[in-house]
Amino acid sequence: MEENIRYIIEGYSTNSLENVKSSLKNSFKLDADVIIKKRSKYKVSISFRTSPEEKIRDCSDLDEFFSRLGIMITRIIIARVVTYALESTLDSAATGGVTGGAAFKRLDVGSLIAALSGLAGYTVGNIVEKTEEIILFCEKRNGKCIKIGKTI
């Protein structure tokens, strides 16, 4: 069991996403692989995890960083998560106290449900994460990133 910071970025891109992983690895101290999912022809979801010692970026910093990569951000979720190794779904749910939301494949939905309900975890690759708190939640409205959740 370890604590990490999970970033979930949703947005639109017309560019190739090949350079996103390398740019993130050069700019952040990552704890795990970057997960990039194309939701439709243009809509993308990017998720990555850093250590809790890493400086938490502000919405405007993230918006500027991703705009240089050709991604227009629509939503940012930054959450403090507890990560459990996945031996088997039932074992990790019993030993880690994680229930429910392991069936969710969308990271943003799993993260919000886990944080707001206080009872769910979700799977990311071969690990189970339980959201302890949402640190920051932003949406882009009228060209500006607006903090909706907690501030740093």
Short mmCIF file of N, CA and C in Angstrom, two decimals:
data_model
loop_
_atom_site.label_atom_id
_atom_site.label_comp_id
_atom_site.label_asym_id
_atom_site.label_seq_id
_atom_site.Cartn_x
_atom_site.Cartn_y
_atom_site.Cartn_z
N MET A 1 0.85 -1.17 0.00
CA MET A 1 0.00 0.00 0.00
C MET A 1 0.90 1.24 0.00
N GLU A 2 0.63 2.15 -0.93
CA GLU A 2 1.37 3.41 -0.96
C GLU A 2 0.46 4.53 -1.42
N GLU A 3 0.83 5.75 -1.04
CA GLU A 3 0.04 6.92 -1.40
C GLU A 3 0.67 7.60 -2.61
N ASN A 4 -0.17 8.05 -3.54
CA ASN A 4 0.28 8.72 -4.76
C ASN A 4 -0.67 9.85 -5.11
N ILE A 5 -0.30 10.62 -6.12
CA ILE A 5 -1.16 11.66 -6.67
C ILE A 5 -1.53 11.24 -8.09
N ARG A 6 -2.83 11.16 -8.39
CA ARG A 6 -3.33 10.76 -9.71
C ARG A 6 -3.86 11.99 -10.43
N TYR A 7 -3.37 12.20 -11.63
CA TYR A 7 -3.84 13.28 -12.51
C TYR A 7 -4.70 12.64 -13.60
N ILE A 8 -5.87 13.18 -13.82
CA ILE A 8 -6.74 12.73 -14.91
C ILE A 8 -7.08 13.97 -15.73
N ILE A 9 -6.69 13.93 -16.99
CA ILE A 9 -6.86 15.06 -17.89
C ILE A 9 -7.76 14.61 -19.04
N GLU A 10 -8.82 15.35 -19.29
CA GLU A 10 -9.67 15.08 -20.45
C GLU A 10 -9.61 16.28 -21.37
N GLY A 11 -9.67 16.01 -22.65
CA GLY A 11 -9.62 17.11 -23.60
C GLY A 11 -9.79 16.63 -25.03
N TYR A 12 -9.44 17.50 -25.96
CA TYR A 12 -9.56 17.23 -27.38
C TYR A 12 -8.20 17.43 -28.03
N SER A 13 -7.91 16.57 -29.02
CA SER A 13 -6.66 16.70 -29.74
C SER A 13 -6.86 16.26 -31.19
N THR A 14 -6.29 17.03 -32.09
CA THR A 14 -6.28 16.63 -33.50
C THR A 14 -4.90 16.13 -33.89
N ASN A 15 -3.94 16.24 -32.98
CA ASN A 15 -2.55 15.83 -33.24
C ASN A 15 -2.33 14.38 -32.85
N SER A 16 -1.21 13.86 -33.26
CA SER A 16 -0.77 12.53 -32.82
C SER A 16 -0.40 12.62 -31.34
N LEU A 17 -0.69 11.58 -30.59
CA LEU A 17 -0.43 11.59 -29.15
C LEU A 17 0.87 10.87 -28.79
N GLU A 18 1.71 10.59 -29.80
CA GLU A 18 2.94 9.84 -29.56
C GLU A 18 3.92 10.57 -28.65
N ASN A 19 3.98 11.89 -28.75
CA ASN A 19 4.95 12.63 -27.95
C ASN A 19 4.45 12.98 -26.55
N VAL A 20 3.20 12.69 -26.24
CA VAL A 20 2.64 13.05 -24.92
C VAL A 20 3.33 12.28 -23.80
N LYS A 21 3.51 10.97 -23.97
CA LYS A 21 4.14 10.17 -22.92
C LYS A 21 5.56 10.64 -22.63
N SER A 22 6.35 10.87 -23.68
CA SER A 22 7.73 11.29 -23.46
C SER A 22 7.78 12.69 -22.84
N SER A 23 6.88 13.58 -23.24
CA SER A 23 6.84 14.92 -22.64
C SER A 23 6.47 14.86 -21.16
N LEU A 24 5.52 14.00 -20.82
CA LEU A 24 5.14 13.85 -19.41
C LEU A 24 6.29 13.26 -18.59
N LYS A 25 6.98 12.28 -19.15
CA LYS A 25 8.10 11.66 -18.43
C LYS A 25 9.23 12.66 -18.21
N ASN A 26 9.41 13.60 -19.13
CA ASN A 26 10.46 14.62 -18.98
C ASN A 26 10.06 15.73 -18.02
N SER A 27 8.77 15.97 -17.85
CA SER A 27 8.31 17.11 -17.03
C SER A 27 7.83 16.73 -15.64
N PHE A 28 7.47 15.47 -15.43
CA PHE A 28 6.96 15.01 -14.14
C PHE A 28 7.79 13.82 -13.67
N LYS A 29 7.84 13.63 -12.35
CA LYS A 29 8.46 12.44 -11.79
C LYS A 29 7.34 11.40 -11.64
N LEU A 30 7.19 10.53 -12.65
CA LEU A 30 6.07 9.61 -12.70
C LEU A 30 6.34 8.35 -11.88
N ASP A 31 5.28 7.83 -11.26
CA ASP A 31 5.36 6.59 -10.51
C ASP A 31 4.91 5.39 -11.33
N ALA A 32 4.23 5.63 -12.42
CA ALA A 32 3.68 4.54 -13.24
C ALA A 32 3.58 5.01 -14.68
N ASP A 33 3.18 4.10 -15.54
CA ASP A 33 3.02 4.45 -16.95
C ASP A 33 1.88 5.43 -17.16
N VAL A 34 2.00 6.19 -18.22
CA VAL A 34 0.95 7.12 -18.63
C VAL A 34 -0.11 6.32 -19.39
N ILE A 35 -1.38 6.57 -19.06
CA ILE A 35 -2.49 5.89 -19.74
C ILE A 35 -3.18 6.92 -20.63
N ILE A 36 -3.20 6.65 -21.93
CA ILE A 36 -3.86 7.54 -22.88
C ILE A 36 -4.94 6.74 -23.59
N LYS A 37 -6.17 7.24 -23.53
CA LYS A 37 -7.29 6.58 -24.20
C LYS A 37 -7.97 7.57 -25.11
N LYS A 38 -8.23 7.14 -26.32
CA LYS A 38 -9.01 7.96 -27.25
C LYS A 38 -10.47 7.58 -27.07
N ARG A 39 -11.30 8.55 -26.70
CA ARG A 39 -12.72 8.31 -26.48
C ARG A 39 -13.51 8.38 -27.78
N SER A 40 -13.06 9.21 -28.68
CA SER A 40 -13.69 9.35 -29.99
C SER A 40 -12.60 9.83 -30.94
N LYS A 41 -12.97 10.32 -32.09
CA LYS A 41 -11.97 10.75 -33.06
C LYS A 41 -11.05 11.83 -32.49
N TYR A 42 -11.59 12.74 -31.70
CA TYR A 42 -10.80 13.85 -31.16
C TYR A 42 -10.67 13.85 -29.64
N LYS A 43 -11.62 13.25 -28.93
CA LYS A 43 -11.62 13.31 -27.47
C LYS A 43 -10.63 12.30 -26.88
N VAL A 44 -9.82 12.78 -25.92
CA VAL A 44 -8.81 11.94 -25.28
C VAL A 44 -8.91 12.04 -23.76
N SER A 45 -8.44 11.00 -23.10
CA SER A 45 -8.34 10.97 -21.65
C SER A 45 -6.91 10.53 -21.31
N ILE A 46 -6.23 11.31 -20.50
CA ILE A 46 -4.85 11.03 -20.12
C ILE A 46 -4.79 10.91 -18.61
N SER A 47 -4.15 9.84 -18.14
CA SER A 47 -4.02 9.65 -16.70
C SER A 47 -2.58 9.27 -16.39
N PHE A 48 -2.06 9.87 -15.31
CA PHE A 48 -0.72 9.52 -14.86
C PHE A 48 -0.65 9.73 -13.36
N ARG A 49 0.36 9.10 -12.75
CA ARG A 49 0.49 9.11 -11.31
C ARG A 49 1.88 9.58 -10.91
N THR A 50 1.94 10.43 -9.88
CA THR A 50 3.22 10.91 -9.37
C THR A 50 3.33 10.55 -7.88
N SER A 51 4.52 10.73 -7.35
CA SER A 51 4.70 10.49 -5.92
C SER A 51 4.12 11.67 -5.14
N PRO A 52 3.79 11.49 -3.87
CA PRO A 52 3.21 12.58 -3.08
C PRO A 52 4.21 13.72 -2.83
N GLU A 53 5.51 13.45 -2.99
CA GLU A 53 6.52 14.49 -2.78
C GLU A 53 6.60 15.45 -3.96
N GLU A 54 6.14 15.02 -5.12
CA GLU A 54 6.17 15.85 -6.33
C GLU A 54 5.24 17.06 -6.14
N LYS A 55 5.70 18.22 -6.59
CA LYS A 55 4.88 19.44 -6.51
C LYS A 55 3.60 19.24 -7.32
N ILE A 56 2.46 19.56 -6.72
CA ILE A 56 1.17 19.43 -7.41
C ILE A 56 0.99 20.64 -8.30
N ARG A 57 0.74 20.39 -9.57
CA ARG A 57 0.60 21.47 -10.55
C ARG A 57 -0.79 22.10 -10.47
N ASP A 58 -0.85 23.37 -10.77
CA ASP A 58 -2.09 24.11 -10.80
C ASP A 58 -2.76 23.91 -12.16
N CYS A 59 -4.06 24.19 -12.23
CA CYS A 59 -4.81 24.02 -13.47
C CYS A 59 -4.24 24.83 -14.62
N SER A 60 -3.87 26.07 -14.35
CA SER A 60 -3.34 26.92 -15.42
C SER A 60 -2.01 26.39 -15.94
N ASP A 61 -1.17 25.85 -15.04
CA ASP A 61 0.09 25.24 -15.47
C ASP A 61 -0.16 24.03 -16.37
N LEU A 62 -1.10 23.19 -15.96
CA LEU A 62 -1.42 22.00 -16.75
C LEU A 62 -2.05 22.38 -18.09
N ASP A 63 -2.90 23.39 -18.08
CA ASP A 63 -3.53 23.84 -19.32
C ASP A 63 -2.46 24.33 -20.30
N GLU A 64 -1.52 25.10 -19.81
CA GLU A 64 -0.45 25.62 -20.66
C GLU A 64 0.44 24.48 -21.18
N PHE A 65 0.78 23.53 -20.29
CA PHE A 65 1.63 22.40 -20.67
C PHE A 65 0.97 21.58 -21.78
N PHE A 66 -0.31 21.23 -21.59
CA PHE A 66 -0.97 20.38 -22.57
C PHE A 66 -1.31 21.13 -23.86
N SER A 67 -1.53 22.44 -23.79
CA SER A 67 -1.80 23.19 -25.01
C SER A 67 -0.57 23.22 -25.91
N ARG A 68 0.63 23.22 -25.32
CA ARG A 68 1.86 23.14 -26.12
C ARG A 68 1.97 21.79 -26.83
N LEU A 69 1.31 20.76 -26.29
CA LEU A 69 1.31 19.44 -26.91
C LEU A 69 0.15 19.27 -27.90
N GLY A 70 -0.66 20.32 -28.05
CA GLY A 70 -1.77 20.27 -28.99
C GLY A 70 -3.04 19.66 -28.42
N ILE A 71 -3.18 19.69 -27.09
CA ILE A 71 -4.36 19.14 -26.43
C ILE A 71 -5.12 20.28 -25.76
N MET A 72 -6.40 20.43 -26.11
CA MET A 72 -7.25 21.43 -25.48
C MET A 72 -7.97 20.75 -24.30
N ILE A 73 -7.64 21.16 -23.10
CA ILE A 73 -8.19 20.54 -21.89
C ILE A 73 -9.64 20.97 -21.68
N THR A 74 -10.47 20.00 -21.25
CA THR A 74 -11.84 20.31 -20.85
C THR A 74 -12.06 20.06 -19.36
N ARG A 75 -11.31 19.10 -18.78
CA ARG A 75 -11.49 18.77 -17.36
C ARG A 75 -10.17 18.25 -16.79
N ILE A 76 -9.90 18.64 -15.54
CA ILE A 76 -8.71 18.17 -14.81
C ILE A 76 -9.17 17.70 -13.44
N ILE A 77 -8.75 16.50 -13.07
CA ILE A 77 -9.00 15.97 -11.73
C ILE A 77 -7.65 15.57 -11.16
N ILE A 78 -7.31 16.10 -9.99
CA ILE A 78 -6.10 15.71 -9.28
C ILE A 78 -6.55 15.14 -7.94
N ALA A 79 -6.16 13.89 -7.69
CA ALA A 79 -6.63 13.21 -6.48
C ALA A 79 -5.49 12.53 -5.74
N ARG A 80 -5.63 12.48 -4.43
CA ARG A 80 -4.72 11.70 -3.60
C ARG A 80 -5.29 10.28 -3.55
N VAL A 81 -4.48 9.31 -3.95
CA VAL A 81 -4.95 7.93 -4.01
C VAL A 81 -4.05 7.02 -3.19
N VAL A 82 -4.64 5.95 -2.70
CA VAL A 82 -3.88 4.88 -2.06
C VAL A 82 -3.86 3.73 -3.05
N THR A 83 -2.66 3.22 -3.32
CA THR A 83 -2.48 2.20 -4.33
C THR A 83 -2.20 0.85 -3.66
N TYR A 84 -2.93 -0.16 -4.10
CA TYR A 84 -2.76 -1.53 -3.62
C TYR A 84 -2.32 -2.40 -4.79
N ALA A 85 -1.43 -3.35 -4.55
CA ALA A 85 -1.06 -4.30 -5.58
C ALA A 85 -2.23 -5.23 -5.83
N LEU A 86 -2.43 -5.60 -7.08
CA LEU A 86 -3.56 -6.45 -7.45
C LEU A 86 -3.08 -7.89 -7.55
N GLU A 87 -3.39 -8.69 -6.51
CA GLU A 87 -3.07 -10.11 -6.58
C GLU A 87 -4.24 -10.84 -7.19
N SER A 88 -5.40 -10.58 -6.67
CA SER A 88 -6.65 -11.00 -7.30
C SER A 88 -7.68 -10.00 -6.83
N THR A 89 -8.71 -9.84 -7.61
CA THR A 89 -9.69 -8.81 -7.30
C THR A 89 -10.29 -9.00 -5.92
N LEU A 90 -10.66 -10.22 -5.57
CA LEU A 90 -11.28 -10.46 -4.28
C LEU A 90 -10.30 -10.28 -3.13
N ASP A 91 -9.07 -10.78 -3.30
CA ASP A 91 -8.09 -10.63 -2.23
C ASP A 91 -7.77 -9.18 -1.95
N SER A 92 -7.54 -8.40 -3.01
CA SER A 92 -7.19 -7.01 -2.78
C SER A 92 -8.36 -6.22 -2.23
N ALA A 93 -9.58 -6.59 -2.63
CA ALA A 93 -10.75 -5.90 -2.09
C ALA A 93 -10.89 -6.20 -0.61
N ALA A 94 -10.63 -7.43 -0.21
CA ALA A 94 -10.76 -7.79 1.20
C ALA A 94 -9.62 -7.19 2.03
N THR A 95 -8.38 -7.32 1.54
CA THR A 95 -7.26 -6.85 2.35
C THR A 95 -7.09 -5.34 2.30
N GLY A 96 -7.43 -4.72 1.19
CA GLY A 96 -7.24 -3.28 1.06
C GLY A 96 -8.44 -2.48 1.48
N GLY A 97 -9.56 -3.14 1.76
CA GLY A 97 -10.76 -2.41 2.13
C GLY A 97 -11.38 -1.69 0.95
N VAL A 98 -11.10 -2.15 -0.24
CA VAL A 98 -11.60 -1.51 -1.46
C VAL A 98 -12.81 -2.30 -1.94
N THR A 99 -13.92 -1.62 -2.16
CA THR A 99 -15.12 -2.31 -2.61
C THR A 99 -15.74 -1.60 -3.79
N GLY A 100 -16.61 -2.28 -4.45
CA GLY A 100 -17.46 -1.62 -5.43
C GLY A 100 -16.84 -1.29 -6.75
N GLY A 101 -16.30 -0.09 -6.91
CA GLY A 101 -16.03 0.51 -8.20
C GLY A 101 -14.97 -0.11 -9.05
N ALA A 102 -14.50 -1.30 -8.77
CA ALA A 102 -13.48 -1.92 -9.59
C ALA A 102 -13.97 -2.21 -11.00
N ALA A 103 -15.27 -2.19 -11.21
CA ALA A 103 -15.81 -2.46 -12.53
C ALA A 103 -15.72 -1.27 -13.47
N PHE A 104 -15.46 -0.07 -12.94
CA PHE A 104 -15.43 1.13 -13.78
C PHE A 104 -14.15 1.17 -14.59
N LYS A 105 -14.28 1.33 -15.90
CA LYS A 105 -13.12 1.40 -16.78
C LYS A 105 -12.71 2.83 -17.05
N ARG A 106 -13.62 3.79 -16.91
CA ARG A 106 -13.27 5.20 -17.12
C ARG A 106 -12.66 5.74 -15.84
N LEU A 107 -11.44 6.24 -15.93
CA LEU A 107 -10.74 6.71 -14.74
C LEU A 107 -11.42 7.88 -14.07
N ASP A 108 -11.96 8.81 -14.86
CA ASP A 108 -12.58 9.99 -14.26
C ASP A 108 -13.84 9.61 -13.50
N VAL A 109 -14.64 8.72 -14.05
CA VAL A 109 -15.87 8.29 -13.39
C VAL A 109 -15.53 7.50 -12.13
N GLY A 110 -14.57 6.59 -12.24
CA GLY A 110 -14.16 5.81 -11.07
C GLY A 110 -13.62 6.68 -9.97
N SER A 111 -12.80 7.67 -10.34
CA SER A 111 -12.21 8.56 -9.35
C SER A 111 -13.27 9.40 -8.64
N LEU A 112 -14.19 9.97 -9.41
CA LEU A 112 -15.24 10.80 -8.80
C LEU A 112 -16.14 9.97 -7.90
N ILE A 113 -16.54 8.80 -8.37
CA ILE A 113 -17.41 7.96 -7.55
C ILE A 113 -16.68 7.51 -6.30
N ALA A 114 -15.42 7.14 -6.45
CA ALA A 114 -14.64 6.70 -5.29
C ALA A 114 -14.51 7.81 -4.26
N ALA A 115 -14.25 9.02 -4.72
CA ALA A 115 -14.05 10.12 -3.78
C ALA A 115 -15.36 10.58 -3.16
N LEU A 116 -16.39 10.68 -3.97
CA LEU A 116 -17.65 11.23 -3.47
C LEU A 116 -18.43 10.23 -2.64
N SER A 117 -18.35 8.95 -2.98
CA SER A 117 -19.10 7.97 -2.21
C SER A 117 -18.30 7.49 -1.01
N GLY A 118 -16.98 7.57 -1.09
CA GLY A 118 -16.14 7.13 0.02
C GLY A 118 -16.09 5.64 0.19
N LEU A 119 -16.60 4.86 -0.77
CA LEU A 119 -16.60 3.42 -0.57
C LEU A 119 -16.05 2.64 -1.76
N ALA A 120 -15.66 3.30 -2.81
CA ALA A 120 -15.25 2.54 -3.99
C ALA A 120 -13.79 2.74 -4.32
N GLY A 121 -13.23 1.73 -4.93
CA GLY A 121 -11.91 1.82 -5.52
C GLY A 121 -12.07 1.48 -6.98
N TYR A 122 -11.01 1.59 -7.77
CA TYR A 122 -11.10 1.23 -9.17
C TYR A 122 -9.77 0.66 -9.62
N THR A 123 -9.81 -0.15 -10.67
CA THR A 123 -8.60 -0.78 -11.15
C THR A 123 -7.95 0.06 -12.23
N VAL A 124 -6.64 0.11 -12.18
CA VAL A 124 -5.84 0.76 -13.21
C VAL A 124 -4.73 -0.21 -13.54
N GLY A 125 -4.85 -0.91 -14.67
CA GLY A 125 -3.84 -1.91 -15.03
C GLY A 125 -3.85 -3.04 -14.02
N ASN A 126 -2.71 -3.29 -13.37
CA ASN A 126 -2.62 -4.40 -12.42
C ASN A 126 -2.62 -3.93 -10.97
N ILE A 127 -3.18 -2.75 -10.72
CA ILE A 127 -3.27 -2.22 -9.36
C ILE A 127 -4.71 -1.80 -9.07
N VAL A 128 -4.99 -1.62 -7.80
CA VAL A 128 -6.27 -1.08 -7.38
C VAL A 128 -5.97 0.23 -6.67
N GLU A 129 -6.71 1.27 -7.02
CA GLU A 129 -6.53 2.57 -6.38
C GLU A 129 -7.82 2.96 -5.68
N LYS A 130 -7.66 3.52 -4.51
CA LYS A 130 -8.79 4.06 -3.77
C LYS A 130 -8.53 5.55 -3.58
N THR A 131 -9.46 6.36 -4.00
CA THR A 131 -9.30 7.81 -3.88
C THR A 131 -9.57 8.22 -2.44
N GLU A 132 -8.59 8.88 -1.85
CA GLU A 132 -8.72 9.38 -0.48
C GLU A 132 -9.33 10.78 -0.48
N GLU A 133 -8.91 11.61 -1.43
CA GLU A 133 -9.45 12.98 -1.49
C GLU A 133 -9.17 13.55 -2.88
N ILE A 134 -10.09 14.36 -3.36
CA ILE A 134 -9.86 15.10 -4.59
C ILE A 134 -9.18 16.40 -4.18
N ILE A 135 -7.97 16.60 -4.66
CA ILE A 135 -7.19 17.78 -4.31
C ILE A 135 -7.66 18.98 -5.13
N LEU A 136 -7.92 18.74 -6.41
CA LEU A 136 -8.25 19.83 -7.31
C LEU A 136 -9.13 19.30 -8.43
N PHE A 137 -10.17 20.06 -8.76
CA PHE A 137 -11.07 19.71 -9.86
C PHE A 137 -11.31 20.98 -10.66
N CYS A 138 -10.96 20.96 -11.93
CA CYS A 138 -11.11 22.15 -12.79
C CYS A 138 -11.82 21.78 -14.08
N GLU A 139 -12.55 22.73 -14.61
CA GLU A 139 -13.15 22.60 -15.93
C GLU A 139 -12.82 23.84 -16.72
N LYS A 140 -12.73 23.67 -18.03
CA LYS A 140 -12.45 24.82 -18.88
C LYS A 140 -13.77 25.39 -19.37
N ARG A 141 -13.98 26.66 -19.06
CA ARG A 141 -15.20 27.36 -19.46
C ARG A 141 -14.83 28.69 -20.09
N ASN A 142 -15.36 28.95 -21.26
CA ASN A 142 -15.09 30.20 -21.98
C ASN A 142 -13.59 30.47 -22.12
N GLY A 143 -12.83 29.40 -22.37
CA GLY A 143 -11.39 29.55 -22.61
C GLY A 143 -10.53 29.65 -21.37
N LYS A 144 -11.12 29.57 -20.16
CA LYS A 144 -10.36 29.66 -18.92
C LYS A 144 -10.59 28.43 -18.07
N CYS A 145 -9.52 27.98 -17.41
CA CYS A 145 -9.65 26.87 -16.46
C CYS A 145 -10.18 27.43 -15.15
N ILE A 146 -11.30 26.89 -14.70
CA ILE A 146 -11.93 27.36 -13.46
C ILE A 146 -11.88 26.26 -12.43
N LYS A 147 -11.38 26.59 -11.23
CA LYS A 147 -11.32 25.63 -10.14
C LYS A 147 -12.72 25.44 -9.59
N ILE A 148 -13.16 24.19 -9.57
CA ILE A 148 -14.48 23.88 -9.04
C ILE A 148 -14.35 23.27 -7.66
N GLY A 149 -13.30 22.45 -7.49
CA GLY A 149 -13.09 21.78 -6.22
C GLY A 149 -12.13 22.55 -5.34
N LYS A 150 -11.41 21.82 -4.50
CA LYS A 150 -10.47 22.42 -3.55
C LYS A 150 -9.35 23.13 -4.28
N THR A 151 -8.74 24.06 -3.59
CA THR A 151 -7.56 24.73 -4.14
C THR A 151 -6.32 24.22 -3.46
N ILE A 152 -5.21 24.39 -4.12
CA ILE A 152 -3.94 23.90 -3.59
C ILE A 152 -3.44 24.85 -2.52
#
